[in-house]
Short mmCIF file of N, CA and C in Angstrom, two decimals:
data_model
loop_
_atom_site.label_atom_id
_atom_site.label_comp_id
_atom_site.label_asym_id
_atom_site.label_seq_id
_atom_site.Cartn_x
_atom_site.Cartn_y
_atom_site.Cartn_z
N UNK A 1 -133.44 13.53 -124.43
CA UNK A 1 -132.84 13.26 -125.73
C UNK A 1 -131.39 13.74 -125.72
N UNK A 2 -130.62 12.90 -126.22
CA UNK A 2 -129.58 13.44 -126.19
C UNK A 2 -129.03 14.44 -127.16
N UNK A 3 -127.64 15.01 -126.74
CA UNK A 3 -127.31 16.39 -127.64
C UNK A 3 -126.12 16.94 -127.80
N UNK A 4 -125.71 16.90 -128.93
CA UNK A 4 -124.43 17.21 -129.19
C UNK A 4 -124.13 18.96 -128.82
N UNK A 5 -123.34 18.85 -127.83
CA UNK A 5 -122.92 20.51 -127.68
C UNK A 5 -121.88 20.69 -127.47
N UNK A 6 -120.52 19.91 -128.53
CA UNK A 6 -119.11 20.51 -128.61
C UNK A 6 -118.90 19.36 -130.32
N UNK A 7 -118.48 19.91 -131.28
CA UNK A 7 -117.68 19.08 -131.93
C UNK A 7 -116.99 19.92 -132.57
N UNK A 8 -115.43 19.08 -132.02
CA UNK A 8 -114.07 19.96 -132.16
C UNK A 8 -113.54 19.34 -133.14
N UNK A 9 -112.52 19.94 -134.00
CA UNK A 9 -111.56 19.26 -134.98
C UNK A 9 -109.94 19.65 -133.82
N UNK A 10 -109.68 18.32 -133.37
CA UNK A 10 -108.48 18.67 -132.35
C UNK A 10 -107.46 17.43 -132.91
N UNK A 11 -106.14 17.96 -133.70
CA UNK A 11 -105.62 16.64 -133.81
C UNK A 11 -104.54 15.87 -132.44
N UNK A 12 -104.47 16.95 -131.33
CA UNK A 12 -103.98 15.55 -130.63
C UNK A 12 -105.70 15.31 -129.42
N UNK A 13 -106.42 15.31 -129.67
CA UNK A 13 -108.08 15.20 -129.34
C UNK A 13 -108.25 15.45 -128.10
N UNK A 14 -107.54 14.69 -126.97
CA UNK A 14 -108.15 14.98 -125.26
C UNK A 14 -106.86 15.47 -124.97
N UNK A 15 -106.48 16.87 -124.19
CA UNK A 15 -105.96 17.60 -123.67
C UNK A 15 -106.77 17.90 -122.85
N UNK A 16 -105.24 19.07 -121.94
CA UNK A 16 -106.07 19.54 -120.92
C UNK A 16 -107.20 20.71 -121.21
N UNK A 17 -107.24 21.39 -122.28
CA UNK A 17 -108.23 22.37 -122.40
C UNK A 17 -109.00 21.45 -122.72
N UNK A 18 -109.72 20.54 -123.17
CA UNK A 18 -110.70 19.78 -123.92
C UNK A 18 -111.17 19.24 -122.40
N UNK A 19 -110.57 19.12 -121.50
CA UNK A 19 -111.28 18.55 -120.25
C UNK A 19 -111.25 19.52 -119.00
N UNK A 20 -110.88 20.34 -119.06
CA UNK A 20 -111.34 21.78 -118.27
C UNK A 20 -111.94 22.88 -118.92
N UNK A 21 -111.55 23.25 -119.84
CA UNK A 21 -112.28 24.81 -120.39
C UNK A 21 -113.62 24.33 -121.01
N UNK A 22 -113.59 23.28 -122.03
CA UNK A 22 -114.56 22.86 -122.89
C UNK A 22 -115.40 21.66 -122.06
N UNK A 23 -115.51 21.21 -121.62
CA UNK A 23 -116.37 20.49 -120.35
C UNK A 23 -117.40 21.50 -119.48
N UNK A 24 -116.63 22.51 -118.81
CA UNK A 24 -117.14 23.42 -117.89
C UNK A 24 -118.18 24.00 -118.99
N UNK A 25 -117.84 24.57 -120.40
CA UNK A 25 -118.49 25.74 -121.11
C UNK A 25 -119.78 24.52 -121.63
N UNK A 26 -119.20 23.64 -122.03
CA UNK A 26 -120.71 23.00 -122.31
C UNK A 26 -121.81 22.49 -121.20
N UNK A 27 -121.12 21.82 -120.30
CA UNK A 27 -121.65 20.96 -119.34
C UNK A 27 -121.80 19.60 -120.05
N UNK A 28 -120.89 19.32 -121.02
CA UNK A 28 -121.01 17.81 -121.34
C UNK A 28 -120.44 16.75 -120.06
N UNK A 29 -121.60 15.70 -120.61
CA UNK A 29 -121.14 14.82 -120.16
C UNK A 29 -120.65 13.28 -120.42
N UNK A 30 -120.41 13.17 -121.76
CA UNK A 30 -119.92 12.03 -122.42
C UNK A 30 -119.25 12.93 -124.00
N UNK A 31 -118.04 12.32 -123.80
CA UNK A 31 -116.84 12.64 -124.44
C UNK A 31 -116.80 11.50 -125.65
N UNK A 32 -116.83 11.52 -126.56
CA UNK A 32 -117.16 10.97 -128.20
C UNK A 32 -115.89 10.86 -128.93
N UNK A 33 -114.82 10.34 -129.21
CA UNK A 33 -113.68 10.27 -130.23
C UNK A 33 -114.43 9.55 -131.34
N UNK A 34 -113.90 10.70 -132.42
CA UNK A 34 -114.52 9.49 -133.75
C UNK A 34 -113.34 9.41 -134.56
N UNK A 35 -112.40 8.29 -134.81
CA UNK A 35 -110.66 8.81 -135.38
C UNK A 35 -110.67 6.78 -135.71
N UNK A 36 -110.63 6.81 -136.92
CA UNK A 36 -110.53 5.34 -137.40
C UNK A 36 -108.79 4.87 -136.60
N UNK A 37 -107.57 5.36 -136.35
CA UNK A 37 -106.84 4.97 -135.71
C UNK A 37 -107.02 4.89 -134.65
N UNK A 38 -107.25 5.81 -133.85
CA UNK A 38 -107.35 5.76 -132.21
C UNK A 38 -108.69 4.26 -132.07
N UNK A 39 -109.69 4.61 -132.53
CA UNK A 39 -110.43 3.53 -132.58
C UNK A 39 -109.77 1.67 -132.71
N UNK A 40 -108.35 1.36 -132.86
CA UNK A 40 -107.94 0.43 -133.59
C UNK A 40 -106.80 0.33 -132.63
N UNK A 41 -106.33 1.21 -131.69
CA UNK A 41 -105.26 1.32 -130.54
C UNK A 41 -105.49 1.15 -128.92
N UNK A 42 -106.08 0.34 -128.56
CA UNK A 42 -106.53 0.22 -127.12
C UNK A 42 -105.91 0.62 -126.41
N UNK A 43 -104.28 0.62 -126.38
CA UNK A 43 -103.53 1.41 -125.60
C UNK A 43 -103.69 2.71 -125.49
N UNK A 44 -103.99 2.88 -126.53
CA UNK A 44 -103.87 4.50 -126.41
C UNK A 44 -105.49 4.98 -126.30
N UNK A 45 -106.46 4.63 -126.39
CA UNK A 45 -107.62 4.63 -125.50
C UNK A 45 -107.75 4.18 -124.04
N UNK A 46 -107.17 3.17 -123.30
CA UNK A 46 -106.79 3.23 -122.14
C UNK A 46 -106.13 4.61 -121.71
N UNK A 47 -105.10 5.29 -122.03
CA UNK A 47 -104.56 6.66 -121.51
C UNK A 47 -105.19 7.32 -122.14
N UNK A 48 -106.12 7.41 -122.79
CA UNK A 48 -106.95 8.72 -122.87
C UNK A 48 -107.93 8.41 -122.02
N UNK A 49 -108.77 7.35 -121.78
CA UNK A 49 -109.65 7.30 -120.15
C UNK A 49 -109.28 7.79 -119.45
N UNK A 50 -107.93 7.70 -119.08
CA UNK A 50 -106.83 8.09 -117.69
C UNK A 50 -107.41 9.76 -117.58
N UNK A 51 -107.21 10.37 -118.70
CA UNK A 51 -107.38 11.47 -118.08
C UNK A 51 -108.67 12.32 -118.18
N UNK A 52 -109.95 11.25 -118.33
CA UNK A 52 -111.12 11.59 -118.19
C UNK A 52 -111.68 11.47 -117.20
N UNK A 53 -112.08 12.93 -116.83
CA UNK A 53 -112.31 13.59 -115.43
C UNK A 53 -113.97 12.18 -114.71
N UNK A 54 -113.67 12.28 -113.47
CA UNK A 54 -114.78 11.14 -112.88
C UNK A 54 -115.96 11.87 -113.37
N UNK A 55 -117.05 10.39 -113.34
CA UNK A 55 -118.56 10.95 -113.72
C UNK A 55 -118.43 11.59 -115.51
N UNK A 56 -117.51 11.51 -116.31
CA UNK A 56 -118.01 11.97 -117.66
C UNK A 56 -117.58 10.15 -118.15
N UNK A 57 -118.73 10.00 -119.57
CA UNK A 57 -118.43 9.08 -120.09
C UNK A 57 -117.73 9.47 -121.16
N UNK A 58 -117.24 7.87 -121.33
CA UNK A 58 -115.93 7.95 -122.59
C UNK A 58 -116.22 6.85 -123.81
N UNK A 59 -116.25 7.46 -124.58
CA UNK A 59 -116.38 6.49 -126.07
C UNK A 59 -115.54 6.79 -127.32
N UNK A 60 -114.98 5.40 -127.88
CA UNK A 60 -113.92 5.72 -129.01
C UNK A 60 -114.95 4.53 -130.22
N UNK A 61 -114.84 5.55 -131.55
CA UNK A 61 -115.60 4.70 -132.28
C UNK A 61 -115.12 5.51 -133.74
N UNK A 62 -114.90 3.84 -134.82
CA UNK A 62 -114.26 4.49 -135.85
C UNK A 62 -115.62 5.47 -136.68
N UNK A 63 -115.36 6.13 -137.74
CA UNK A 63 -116.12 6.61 -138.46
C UNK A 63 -117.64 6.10 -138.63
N UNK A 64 -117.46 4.71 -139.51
CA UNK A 64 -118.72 4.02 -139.71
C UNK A 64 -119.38 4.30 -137.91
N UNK A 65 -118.97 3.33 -136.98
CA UNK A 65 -119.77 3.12 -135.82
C UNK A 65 -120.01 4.36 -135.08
N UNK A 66 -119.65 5.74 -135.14
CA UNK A 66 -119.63 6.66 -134.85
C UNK A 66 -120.56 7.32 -135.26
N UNK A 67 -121.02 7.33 -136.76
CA UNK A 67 -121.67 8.05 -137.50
C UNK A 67 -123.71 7.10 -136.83
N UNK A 68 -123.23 6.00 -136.63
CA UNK A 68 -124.25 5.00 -135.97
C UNK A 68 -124.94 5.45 -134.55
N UNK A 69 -123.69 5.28 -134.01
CA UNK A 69 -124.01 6.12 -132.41
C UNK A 69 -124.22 7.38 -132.67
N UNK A 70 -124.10 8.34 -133.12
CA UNK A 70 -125.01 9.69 -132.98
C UNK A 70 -125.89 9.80 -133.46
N UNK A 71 -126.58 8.89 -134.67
CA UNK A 71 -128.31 9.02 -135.29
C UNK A 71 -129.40 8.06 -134.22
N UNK A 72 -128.46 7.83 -133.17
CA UNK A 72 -129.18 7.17 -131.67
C UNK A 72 -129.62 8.26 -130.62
N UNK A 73 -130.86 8.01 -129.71
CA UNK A 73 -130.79 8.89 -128.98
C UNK A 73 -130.28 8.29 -127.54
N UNK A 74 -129.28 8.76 -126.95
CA UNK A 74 -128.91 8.59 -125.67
C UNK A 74 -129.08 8.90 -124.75
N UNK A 75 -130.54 9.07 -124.37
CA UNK A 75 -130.77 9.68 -122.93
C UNK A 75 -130.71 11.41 -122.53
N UNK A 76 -129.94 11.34 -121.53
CA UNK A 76 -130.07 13.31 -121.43
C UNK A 76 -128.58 13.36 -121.59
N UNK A 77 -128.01 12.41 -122.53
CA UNK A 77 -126.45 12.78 -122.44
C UNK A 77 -126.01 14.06 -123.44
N UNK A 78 -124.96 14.79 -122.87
CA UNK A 78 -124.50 16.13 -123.64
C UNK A 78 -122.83 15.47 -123.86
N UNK A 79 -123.14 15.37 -125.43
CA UNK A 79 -122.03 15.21 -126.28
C UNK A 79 -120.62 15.68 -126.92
N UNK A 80 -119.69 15.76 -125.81
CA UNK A 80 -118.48 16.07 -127.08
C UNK A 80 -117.95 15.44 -127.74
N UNK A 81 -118.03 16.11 -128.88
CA UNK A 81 -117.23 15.17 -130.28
C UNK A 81 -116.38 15.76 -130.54
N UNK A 82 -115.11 14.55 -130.87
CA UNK A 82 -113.58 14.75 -130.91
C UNK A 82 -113.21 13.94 -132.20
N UNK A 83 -112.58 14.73 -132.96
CA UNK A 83 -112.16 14.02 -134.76
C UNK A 83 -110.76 14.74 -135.10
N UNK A 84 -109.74 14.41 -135.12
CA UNK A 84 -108.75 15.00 -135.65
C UNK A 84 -108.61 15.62 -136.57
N UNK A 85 -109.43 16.01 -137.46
CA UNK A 85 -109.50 16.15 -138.83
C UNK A 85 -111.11 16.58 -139.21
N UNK A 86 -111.06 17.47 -140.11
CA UNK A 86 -112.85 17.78 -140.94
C UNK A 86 -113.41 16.52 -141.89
N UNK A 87 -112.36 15.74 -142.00
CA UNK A 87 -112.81 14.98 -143.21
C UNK A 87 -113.73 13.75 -142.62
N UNK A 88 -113.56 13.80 -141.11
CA UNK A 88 -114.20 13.16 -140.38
C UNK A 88 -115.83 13.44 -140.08
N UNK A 89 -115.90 14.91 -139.70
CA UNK A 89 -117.09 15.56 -139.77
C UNK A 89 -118.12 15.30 -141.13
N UNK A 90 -116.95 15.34 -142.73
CA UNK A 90 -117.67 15.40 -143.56
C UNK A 90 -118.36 13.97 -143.95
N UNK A 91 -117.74 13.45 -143.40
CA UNK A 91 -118.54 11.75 -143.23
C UNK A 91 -119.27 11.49 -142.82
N UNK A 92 -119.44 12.25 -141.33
CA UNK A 92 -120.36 11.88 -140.60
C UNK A 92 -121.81 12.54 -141.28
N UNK A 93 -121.59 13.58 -141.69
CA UNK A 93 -122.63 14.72 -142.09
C UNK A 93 -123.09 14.18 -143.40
N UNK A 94 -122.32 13.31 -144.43
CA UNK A 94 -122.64 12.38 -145.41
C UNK A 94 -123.24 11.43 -144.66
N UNK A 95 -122.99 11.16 -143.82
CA UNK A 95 -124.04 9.60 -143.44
C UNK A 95 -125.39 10.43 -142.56
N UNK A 96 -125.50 11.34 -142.29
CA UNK A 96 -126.97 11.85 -141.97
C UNK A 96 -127.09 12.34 -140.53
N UNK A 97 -125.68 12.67 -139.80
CA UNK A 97 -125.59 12.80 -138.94
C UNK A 97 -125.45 14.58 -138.90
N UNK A 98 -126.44 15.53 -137.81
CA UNK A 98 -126.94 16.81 -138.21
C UNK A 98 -125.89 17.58 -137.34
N UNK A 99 -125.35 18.21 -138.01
CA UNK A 99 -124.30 18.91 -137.11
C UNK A 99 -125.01 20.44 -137.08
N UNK A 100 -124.44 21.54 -136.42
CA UNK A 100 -125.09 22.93 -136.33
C UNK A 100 -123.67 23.51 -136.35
N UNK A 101 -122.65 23.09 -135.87
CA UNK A 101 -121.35 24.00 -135.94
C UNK A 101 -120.12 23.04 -135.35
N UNK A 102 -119.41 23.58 -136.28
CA UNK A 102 -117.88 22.78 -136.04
C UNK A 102 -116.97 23.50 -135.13
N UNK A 103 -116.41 23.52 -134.43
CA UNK A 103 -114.98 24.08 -133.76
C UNK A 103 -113.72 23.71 -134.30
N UNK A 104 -112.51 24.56 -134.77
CA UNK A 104 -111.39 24.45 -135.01
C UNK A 104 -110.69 24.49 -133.74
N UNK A 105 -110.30 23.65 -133.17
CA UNK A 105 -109.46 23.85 -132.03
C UNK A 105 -107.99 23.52 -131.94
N UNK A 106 -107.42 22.58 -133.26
CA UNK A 106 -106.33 22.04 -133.15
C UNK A 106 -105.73 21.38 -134.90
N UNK A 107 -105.09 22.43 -135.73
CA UNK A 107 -104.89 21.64 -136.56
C UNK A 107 -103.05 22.12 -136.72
N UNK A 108 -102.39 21.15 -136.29
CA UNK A 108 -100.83 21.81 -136.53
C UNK A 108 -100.19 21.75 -138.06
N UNK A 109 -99.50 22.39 -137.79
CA UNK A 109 -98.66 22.23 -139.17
C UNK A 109 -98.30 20.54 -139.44
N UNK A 110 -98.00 20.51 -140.94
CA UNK A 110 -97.62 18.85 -141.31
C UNK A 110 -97.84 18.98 -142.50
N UNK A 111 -97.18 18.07 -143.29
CA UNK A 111 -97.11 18.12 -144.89
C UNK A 111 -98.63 18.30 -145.29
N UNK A 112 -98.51 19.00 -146.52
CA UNK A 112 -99.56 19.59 -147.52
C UNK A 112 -100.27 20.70 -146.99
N UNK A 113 -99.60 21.00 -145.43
CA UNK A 113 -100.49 21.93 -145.19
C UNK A 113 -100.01 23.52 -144.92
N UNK A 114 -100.66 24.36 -145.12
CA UNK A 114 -100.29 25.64 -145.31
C UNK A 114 -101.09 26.72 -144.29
N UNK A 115 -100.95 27.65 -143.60
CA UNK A 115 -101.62 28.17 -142.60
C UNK A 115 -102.60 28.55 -143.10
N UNK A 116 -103.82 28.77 -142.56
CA UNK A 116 -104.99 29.33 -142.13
C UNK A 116 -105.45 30.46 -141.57
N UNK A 117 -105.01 30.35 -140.23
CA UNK A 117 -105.34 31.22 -139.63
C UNK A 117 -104.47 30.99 -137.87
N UNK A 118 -103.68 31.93 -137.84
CA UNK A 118 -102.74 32.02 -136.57
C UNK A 118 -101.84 30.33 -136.53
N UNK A 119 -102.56 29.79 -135.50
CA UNK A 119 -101.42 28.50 -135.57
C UNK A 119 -102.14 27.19 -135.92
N UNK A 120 -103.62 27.66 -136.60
CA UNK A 120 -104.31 26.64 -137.75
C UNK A 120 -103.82 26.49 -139.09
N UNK A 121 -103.23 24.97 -139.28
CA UNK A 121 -103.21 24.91 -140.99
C UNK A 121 -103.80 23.84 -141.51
N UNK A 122 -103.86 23.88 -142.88
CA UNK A 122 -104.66 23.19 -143.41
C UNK A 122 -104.41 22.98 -144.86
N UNK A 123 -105.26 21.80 -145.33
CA UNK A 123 -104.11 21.36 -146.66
C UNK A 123 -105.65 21.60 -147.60
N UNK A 124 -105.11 21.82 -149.10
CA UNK A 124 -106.69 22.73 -149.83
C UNK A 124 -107.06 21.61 -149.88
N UNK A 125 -107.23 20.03 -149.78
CA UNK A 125 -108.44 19.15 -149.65
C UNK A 125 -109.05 19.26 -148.37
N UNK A 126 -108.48 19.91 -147.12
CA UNK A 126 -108.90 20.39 -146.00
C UNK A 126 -110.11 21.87 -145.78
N UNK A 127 -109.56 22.82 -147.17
CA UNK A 127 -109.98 23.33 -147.37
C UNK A 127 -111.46 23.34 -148.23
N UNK A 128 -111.36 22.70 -148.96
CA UNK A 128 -112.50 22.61 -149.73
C UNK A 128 -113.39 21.52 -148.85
N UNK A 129 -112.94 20.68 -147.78
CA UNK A 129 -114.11 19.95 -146.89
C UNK A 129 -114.65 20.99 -146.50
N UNK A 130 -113.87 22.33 -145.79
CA UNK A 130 -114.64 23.32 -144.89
C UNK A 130 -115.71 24.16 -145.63
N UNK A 131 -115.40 23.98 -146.96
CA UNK A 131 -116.39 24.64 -147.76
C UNK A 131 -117.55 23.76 -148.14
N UNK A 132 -117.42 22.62 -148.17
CA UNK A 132 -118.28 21.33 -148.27
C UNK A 132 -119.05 21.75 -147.04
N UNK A 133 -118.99 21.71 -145.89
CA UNK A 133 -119.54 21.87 -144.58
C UNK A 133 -120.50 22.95 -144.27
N UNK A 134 -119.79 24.29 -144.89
CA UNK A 134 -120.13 25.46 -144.96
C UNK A 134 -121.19 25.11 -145.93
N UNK A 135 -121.51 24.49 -146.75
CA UNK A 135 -122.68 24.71 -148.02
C UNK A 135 -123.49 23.45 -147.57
N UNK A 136 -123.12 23.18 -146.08
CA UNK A 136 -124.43 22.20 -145.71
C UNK A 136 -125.15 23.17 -144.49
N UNK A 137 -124.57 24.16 -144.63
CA UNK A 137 -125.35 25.24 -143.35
C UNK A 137 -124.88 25.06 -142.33
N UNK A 138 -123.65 24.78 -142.19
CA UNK A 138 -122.99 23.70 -140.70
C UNK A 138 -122.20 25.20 -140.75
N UNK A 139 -122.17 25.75 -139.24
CA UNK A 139 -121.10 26.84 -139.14
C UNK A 139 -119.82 26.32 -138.39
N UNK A 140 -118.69 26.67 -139.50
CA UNK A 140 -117.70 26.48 -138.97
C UNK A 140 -116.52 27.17 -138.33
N UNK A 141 -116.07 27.25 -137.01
CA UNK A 141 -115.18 28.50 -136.77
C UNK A 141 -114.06 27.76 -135.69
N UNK A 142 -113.17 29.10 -136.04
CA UNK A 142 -111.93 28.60 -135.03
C UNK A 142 -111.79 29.09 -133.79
N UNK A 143 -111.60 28.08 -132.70
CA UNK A 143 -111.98 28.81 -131.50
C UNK A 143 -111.43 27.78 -130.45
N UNK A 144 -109.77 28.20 -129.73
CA UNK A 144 -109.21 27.38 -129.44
C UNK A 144 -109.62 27.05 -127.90
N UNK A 145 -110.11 28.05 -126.78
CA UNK A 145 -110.85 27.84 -126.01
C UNK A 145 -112.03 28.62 -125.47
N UNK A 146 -112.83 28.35 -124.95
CA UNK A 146 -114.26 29.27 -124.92
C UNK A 146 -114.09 30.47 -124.63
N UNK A 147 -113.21 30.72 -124.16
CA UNK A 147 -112.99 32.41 -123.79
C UNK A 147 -112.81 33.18 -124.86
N UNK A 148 -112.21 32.79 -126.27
CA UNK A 148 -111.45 33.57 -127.40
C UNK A 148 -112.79 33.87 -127.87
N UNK A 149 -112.37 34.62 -128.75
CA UNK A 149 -113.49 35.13 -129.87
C UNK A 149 -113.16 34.16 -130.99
N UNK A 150 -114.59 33.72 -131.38
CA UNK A 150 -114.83 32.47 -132.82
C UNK A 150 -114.21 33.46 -133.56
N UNK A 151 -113.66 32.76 -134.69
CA UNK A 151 -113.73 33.29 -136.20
C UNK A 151 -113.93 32.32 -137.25
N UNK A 152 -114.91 33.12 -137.98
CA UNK A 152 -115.82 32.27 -138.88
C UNK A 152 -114.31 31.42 -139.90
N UNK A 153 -114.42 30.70 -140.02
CA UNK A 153 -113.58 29.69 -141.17
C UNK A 153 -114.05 30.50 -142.43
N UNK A 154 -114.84 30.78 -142.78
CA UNK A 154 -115.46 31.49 -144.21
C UNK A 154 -115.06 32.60 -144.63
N UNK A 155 -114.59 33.28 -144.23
CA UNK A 155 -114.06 34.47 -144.26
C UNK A 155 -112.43 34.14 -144.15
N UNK A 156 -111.92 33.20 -144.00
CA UNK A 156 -110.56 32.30 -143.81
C UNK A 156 -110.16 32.42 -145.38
N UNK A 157 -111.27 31.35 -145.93
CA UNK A 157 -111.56 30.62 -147.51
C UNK A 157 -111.47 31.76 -148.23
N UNK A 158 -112.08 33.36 -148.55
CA UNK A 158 -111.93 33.87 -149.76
C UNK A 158 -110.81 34.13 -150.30
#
């Protein structure tokens, strides 16, 4: 059965930590973008294949078809999921898709948004998704590569 064991909020999504640090720590092996643009840019899904390491699979799928493909079971595949954004997560988790914990790995500065935590920011409709998430039992924390120490997002919010 298959199994989700990475979903990151990364807004530029496949880097090199996302395909060395976070690959190795899970042992995934199919790499998941769920981003209604990237989904809609073939070019720029062609160079993100490019730098997906041999033997992992690669899939780009907007929200709706995304939220589709993970209430599927895929075999013994181990899942990373890649969303630029929480508001993505909170969709998916509205359409019935069971998450256990989110990763903050990448949210830069950009209008409406205000820091968080070190070089995480986030805009308060960003904020109140994470609290949306948080009150579905979904743990959410920031944790830019497996080596750092998590910190809970919740303790971010008071």
């Amino acid at each position: 059965m298959s199994q989700i064991v990475l979903a990151r909020v990364d807004d530029r999504l496949i880097h090199g930590q996302v395909m060395t640090a976070w690959l190795q720590y899970t042992d995934g092996n199919h790499i998941v973008i769920i981003d209604n643009g990237t989904a809609q840019d073939s070019f720029l899904q062609t160079v993100m294949k490019m730098s997906v390491p041999q033997g992992i699979a690669f899939s780009v799928f907007d929200e709706t078809a995304g939220a589709e493909f993970l209430q599927k079971d895929h075999g013994n595949e181990k899942l990373l999921l890649l969303a630029k954004t929480p508001a993505t997560y909170l969709h998916l988790v509205e359409a019935g898709v069971q998450l256990q914990e989110i990763i903050i790995g990448g949210m830069g500065a950009a209008a409406q948004r205000t820091k968080l935590y070190k070089n995480i920011s986030a805009s308060e409709e960003e904020r109140q998704i994470f609290k949306k998430l948080l009150d579905q039992g979904i743990q959410v924390k920031v944790q830019i590569v497996p080596t750092d120490k998590a910190t809970n997002v919740a303790g971010l919010l008071e």
